[in-house]
Amino acid sequence: MADDVINSNVSRAIGRDAQRNNIAAAKVIADIVKTTLGPKGMDKMLVDNSGNITVTNDGVTILEEMEIDHPAAKMMVEIAKTQETEVGDGTTTVALLAGKLLENAETLLDRRIHPTVIVKGYNLAMEKSLEILEEIALPLSSREIMKQIAMTAMTGKGAESDKELLASLIVSASEEVGFGGFVDKEDIKIEKMKGEKISQSELIKGFVFEKERANIEMPSKVVEARILLIDFPIELKSPEAETKIEISSPEQLEGFMASEERYIKELVEEIVNSGANVVFCQKGIDDVAQYYLAKEGVMAFRRVQKSDMEKIAKAVSGKIVSNIRDIELGLGSAELVEEVKVGDNSYTYVRGCKNPRAVTLLLRAGSSHVLDEVERAVKDGLGDVITAFRYGKAVPGGGAVEIELAKRLRTFAKGISGREQLAVEEFAKSLESIPETLAENAGLDAVDIVAQLKKVHESGVSNAGLNLFTDKIEDTFASGIIEPLKVKTQAISSATELANMILRIDDVLISKPKQIKENKFEGLD
Ligand code: ADP
Ligand code: MG
């Protein structure tokens, strides 16, 4: 009967089939990213249709680059992306956790426990976890801890040797533009420059971009820059826009040219009189204007992108002015504006801005592949530091927090009378997959490590985790393996939500794309 109702272009999976199929798909995704978890995780090489290569260890990058079709698998990719945008880190963790929750739910389904019971149990466990996490989280008491958070996030991500420096740049950048605990990611621009070593990366209290001055006669370096930002052109008015003028003699033409030139000259005079010695112009600057500006020793840039104009304005505390009468109101300042040649490209630095509201993290590395991976690492570190600034609490890493949660959840489960108890226990077990995977990826005996960790936690050391620098079980908070609390709470709640959503589905209907009726090339091969 149903088959008569449903269009034949729709494929359908019902009940247990649908469920098993979705769970299997989610597990596949979890398995793919699993081996990248932690500092000893492996990298993946991704090659797209056009042969572009990405080598990465970053969960969300891997998932984004893979072309995934299965709907449940796509939902996994979605939560990883949400994790990335919400907290900037923990993408592998969230995918892994969701996969584990589903895998462990399967054993309950096998025991004929109804999905709604599992969903209820998982929800109870999730809420309890958030409560416990609040309780055991530690305050962010120092800059050092912030740095350690950035370093933990960057561990194993292709920036290993220089992560101390990068962490310090990240924290300084956040401190520079942060206000009342809130740091807007947009105010920290990441600029990549090929050539040199990673250790040459720096924080610019200002702005860097690939751009050269409008004219080579202009100074390439201005100290104590007074910066003017304008969004109107410094050009002769375009002839088409003018009302037609009749020119019948050479004198008239000369007179006309002279008046136009005078206009430009006056414009430049006003700019110079305002005190500006550097000009960023969103529109064009014509030859005549360039000549006068150069003559006055003004360094000028033309056709600067709007988004760059806005960032420069924030960095130098200037205003973008649209009217020549307002120029004096808008001047910003910087200690130095300088054009520098790097390889074949010209870059302009705006340095030493006072209280900049936007800064630039300038990343350097020898090749663009390394540069890209360093950028991803820095973005993770930055994400964690911004999150930590915002939510203000941290937890010990290396699986410490997961083991402690699992322990307390098992105690909590004992107080639950229904079959939900079993789901809470499976939830606890799922959390243990994090330290288990960290150990496994480092080639250690995972079963043994988890057993040891549980024992140490039973004895009351709640910060005990696996330190993969030393392969020892110790207080990971004290060893500086630290993560923002919010990364964990976000991962746990969205992994649970996704697992529950998939468990509730008992019917999957997929419309096939409409087939093109006639294939012109049929039979050609
Ligand atoms: P995610 O995408 O989930 O952030 P990562 O590959 O960044 O995945 O790994 C994060 C995990 O690695 C966290 O559980 C963190 O505690 C752990 N970790 C980071 N540094 C260390 C370390 N030195 N020793 C042990 N575990 C670590
Ligand atoms: Mg990470």
Tab-separated table of N, CA, C and O in Angstrom, residues 332-384:
chain	number	residue	atom	x	y	z
A	332	GLY	N	44.247	59.174	11.858
A	332	GLY	CA	44.716	58.168	12.814
A	332	GLY	C	46.230	58.241	12.896
A	332	GLY	O	46.858	59.052	12.206
A	333	SER	N	46.810	57.380	13.754
A	333	SER	CA	48.268	57.453	13.850
A	333	SER	C	48.901	56.088	14.035
A	333	SER	O	48.262	55.136	14.484
A	334	ALA	N	50.160	56.007	13.647
A	334	ALA	CA	50.957	54.788	13.841
A	334	ALA	C	52.413	55.210	13.931
A	334	ALA	O	52.787	56.247	13.384
A	335	GLU	N	53.199	54.408	14.624
A	335	GLU	CA	54.614	54.755	14.745
A	335	GLU	C	55.316	54.680	13.397
A	335	GLU	O	56.232	55.442	13.116
A	336	LEU	N	54.865	53.716	12.578
A	336	LEU	CA	55.593	53.495	11.336
A	336	LEU	C	54.688	52.897	10.255
A	336	LEU	O	53.920	51.992	10.519
A	337	VAL	N	54.789	53.455	9.062
A	337	VAL	CA	54.175	52.795	7.903
A	337	VAL	C	55.314	52.529	6.937
A	337	VAL	O	56.083	53.434	6.617
A	338	GLU	N	55.418	51.276	6.518
A	338	GLU	CA	56.588	50.929	5.724
A	338	GLU	C	56.252	49.880	4.673
A	338	GLU	O	55.556	48.912	4.945
A	339	GLU	N	56.772	50.112	3.480
A	339	GLU	CA	56.605	49.112	2.428
A	339	GLU	C	57.852	48.253	2.362
A	339	GLU	O	58.968	48.756	2.366
A	340	VAL	N	57.625	46.928	2.311
A	340	VAL	CA	58.755	46.005	2.338
A	340	VAL	C	58.578	44.984	1.224
A	340	VAL	O	57.469	44.521	0.976
A	341	LYS	N	59.666	44.634	0.575
A	341	LYS	CA	59.576	43.616	-0.457
A	341	LYS	C	59.894	42.253	0.136
A	341	LYS	O	60.900	42.073	0.808
A	342	VAL	N	58.998	41.296	-0.085
A	342	VAL	CA	59.250	39.928	0.366
A	342	VAL	C	59.108	39.047	-0.865
A	342	VAL	O	58.027	38.905	-1.419
A	343	GLY	N	60.224	38.477	-1.296
A	343	GLY	CA	60.197	37.718	-2.547
A	343	GLY	C	59.787	38.662	-3.671
A	343	GLY	O	60.342	39.746	-3.812
A	344	ASP	N	58.772	38.235	-4.426
A	344	ASP	CA	58.327	39.082	-5.534
A	344	ASP	C	57.222	40.041	-5.124
A	344	ASP	O	56.763	40.839	-5.936
A	345	ASN	N	56.771	39.937	-3.898
A	345	ASN	CA	55.609	40.734	-3.495
A	345	ASN	C	55.968	41.890	-2.585
A	345	ASN	O	56.955	41.843	-1.856
A	346	SER	N	55.141	42.921	-2.663
A	346	SER	CA	55.341	44.065	-1.776
A	346	SER	C	54.280	44.057	-0.686
A	346	SER	O	53.097	43.886	-0.971
A	347	TYR	N	54.722	44.219	0.528
A	347	TYR	CA	53.803	44.278	1.659
A	347	TYR	C	53.942	45.624	2.338
A	347	TYR	O	55.034	46.193	2.384
A	348	THR	N	52.847	46.107	2.868
A	348	THR	CA	52.911	47.338	3.626
A	348	THR	C	52.521	47.056	5.074
A	348	THR	O	51.518	46.399	5.342
A	349	TYR	N	53.374	47.494	5.974
A	349	TYR	CA	53.143	47.342	7.409
A	349	TYR	C	52.695	48.674	7.981
A	349	TYR	O	53.273	49.713	7.672
A	350	VAL	N	51.695	48.603	8.840
A	350	VAL	CA	51.322	49.765	9.645
A	350	VAL	C	51.574	49.324	11.084
A	350	VAL	O	50.879	48.447	11.594
A	351	ARG	N	52.599	49.868	11.681
A	351	ARG	CA	53.038	49.336	12.978
A	351	ARG	C	52.871	50.328	14.119
A	351	ARG	O	52.851	51.535	13.906
A	352	GLY	N	52.865	49.755	15.328
A	352	GLY	CA	52.947	50.583	16.530
A	352	GLY	C	51.750	51.494	16.731
A	352	GLY	O	51.903	52.673	17.042
A	353	CYS	N	50.560	50.976	16.557
A	353	CYS	CA	49.365	51.787	16.812
A	353	CYS	C	49.088	51.793	18.308
A	353	CYS	O	49.264	50.782	18.978
A	354	LYS	N	48.631	52.928	18.794
A	354	LYS	CA	48.301	53.022	20.223
A	354	LYS	C	46.885	52.526	20.448
A	354	LYS	O	45.986	52.922	19.730
A	355	ASN	N	46.707	51.645	21.439
A	355	ASN	CA	45.398	51.060	21.733
A	355	ASN	C	44.614	50.666	20.482
A	355	ASN	O	43.493	51.100	20.281
A	356	PRO	N	45.213	49.831	19.661
A	356	PRO	CA	44.504	49.452	18.430
A	356	PRO	C	43.275	48.604	18.744
A	356	PRO	O	43.308	47.801	19.682
A	357	ARG	N	42.220	48.818	18.004
A	357	ARG	CA	41.050	47.972	18.194
A	357	ARG	C	41.051	46.802	17.210
A	357	ARG	O	40.168	45.970	17.207
A	358	ALA	N	42.058	46.765	16.356
A	358	ALA	CA	42.260	45.607	15.481
A	358	ALA	C	43.756	45.388	15.310
A	358	ALA	O	44.512	46.352	15.243
A	359	VAL	N	44.174	44.131	15.304
A	359	VAL	CA	45.600	43.821	15.143
A	359	VAL	C	45.750	42.731	14.080
A	359	VAL	O	44.766	42.164	13.611
A	360	THR	N	46.994	42.453	13.714
A	360	THR	CA	47.246	41.423	12.705
A	360	THR	C	48.249	40.403	13.228
A	360	THR	O	49.290	40.770	13.760
A	361	LEU	N	47.885	39.136	13.114
A	361	LEU	CA	48.832	38.071	13.403
A	361	LEU	C	49.486	37.704	12.084
A	361	LEU	O	48.834	37.186	11.184
A	362	LEU	N	50.758	38.012	11.977
A	362	LEU	CA	51.461	37.736	10.735
A	362	LEU	C	52.158	36.385	10.850
A	362	LEU	O	53.066	36.208	11.655
A	363	LEU	N	51.690	35.420	10.055
A	363	LEU	CA	52.255	34.076	10.118
A	363	LEU	C	53.234	33.879	8.971
A	363	LEU	O	52.973	34.284	7.843
A	364	ARG	N	54.349	33.270	9.279
A	364	ARG	CA	55.338	33.033	8.237
A	364	ARG	C	55.755	31.567	8.234
A	364	ARG	O	55.765	30.918	9.276
A	365	ALA	N	56.040	31.053	7.061
A	365	ALA	CA	56.544	29.691	6.911
A	365	ALA	C	57.076	29.543	5.504
A	365	ALA	O	56.741	30.343	4.621
A	366	GLY	N	57.884	28.492	5.314
A	366	GLY	CA	58.575	28.324	4.049
A	366	GLY	C	57.683	27.952	2.879
A	366	GLY	O	57.919	28.367	1.755
A	367	SER	N	56.625	27.157	3.132
A	367	SER	CA	55.792	26.738	2.001
A	367	SER	C	54.334	27.000	2.309
A	367	SER	O	53.944	27.140	3.461
A	368	SER	N	53.530	27.063	1.249
A	368	SER	CA	52.131	27.401	1.495
A	368	SER	C	51.390	26.273	2.202
A	368	SER	O	50.438	26.524	2.940
A	369	HIS	N	51.814	25.005	2.013
A	369	HIS	CA	51.157	23.915	2.745
A	369	HIS	C	51.389	24.056	4.242
A	369	HIS	O	50.480	23.899	5.051
A	370	VAL	N	52.629	24.333	4.589
A	370	VAL	CA	52.958	24.503	6.014
A	370	VAL	C	52.209	25.725	6.554
A	370	VAL	O	51.616	25.690	7.625
A	371	LEU	N	52.219	26.790	5.761
A	371	LEU	CA	51.561	28.021	6.173
A	371	LEU	C	50.070	27.781	6.462
A	371	LEU	O	49.527	28.252	7.465
A	372	ASP	N	49.429	27.019	5.581
A	372	ASP	CA	48.008	26.716	5.782
A	372	ASP	C	47.781	25.922	7.062
A	372	ASP	O	46.828	26.164	7.795
A	373	GLU	N	48.652	24.950	7.310
A	373	GLU	CA	48.463	24.125	8.503
A	373	GLU	C	48.776	24.936	9.765
A	373	GLU	O	48.107	24.785	10.780
A	374	VAL	N	49.753	25.818	9.685
A	374	VAL	CA	50.046	26.697	10.815
A	374	VAL	C	48.832	27.597	11.076
A	374	VAL	O	48.416	27.806	12.218
A	375	GLU	N	48.244	28.072	10.005
A	375	GLU	CA	47.069	28.931	10.153
A	375	GLU	C	45.929	28.190	10.861
A	375	GLU	O	45.297	28.722	11.765
A	376	ARG	N	45.708	26.931	10.458
A	376	ARG	CA	44.646	26.161	11.106
A	376	ARG	C	44.951	25.963	12.587
A	376	ARG	O	44.070	26.074	13.436
A	377	ALA	N	46.215	25.685	12.891
A	377	ALA	CA	46.601	25.505	14.290
A	377	ALA	C	46.361	26.796	15.069
A	377	ALA	O	45.790	26.790	16.154
A	378	VAL	N	46.794	27.908	14.482
A	378	VAL	CA	46.639	29.198	15.153
A	378	VAL	C	45.157	29.527	15.339
A	378	VAL	O	44.744	30.044	16.381
A	379	LYS	N	44.364	29.186	14.352
A	379	LYS	CA	42.927	29.434	14.490
A	379	LYS	C	42.338	28.624	15.642
A	379	LYS	O	41.475	29.112	16.375
A	380	ASP	N	42.795	27.373	15.798
A	380	ASP	CA	42.340	26.558	16.930
A	380	ASP	C	42.755	27.203	18.242
A	380	ASP	O	41.969	27.329	19.170
A	381	GLY	N	44.021	27.608	18.290
A	381	GLY	CA	44.526	28.233	19.511
A	381	GLY	C	43.772	29.504	19.833
A	381	GLY	O	43.363	29.733	20.980
A	382	LEU	N	43.544	30.298	18.805
A	382	LEU	CA	42.840	31.559	18.977
A	382	LEU	C	41.400	31.305	19.432
A	382	LEU	O	40.890	31.959	20.339
A	383	GLY	N	40.780	30.325	18.783
A	383	GLY	CA	39.406	29.959	19.150
A	383	GLY	C	39.321	29.617	20.630
A	383	GLY	O	38.446	30.096	21.355
A	384	ASP	N	40.270	28.810	21.101
A	384	ASP	CA	40.256	28.398	22.501
A	384	ASP	C	40.518	29.564	23.438
A	384	ASP	O	39.897	29.675	24.490
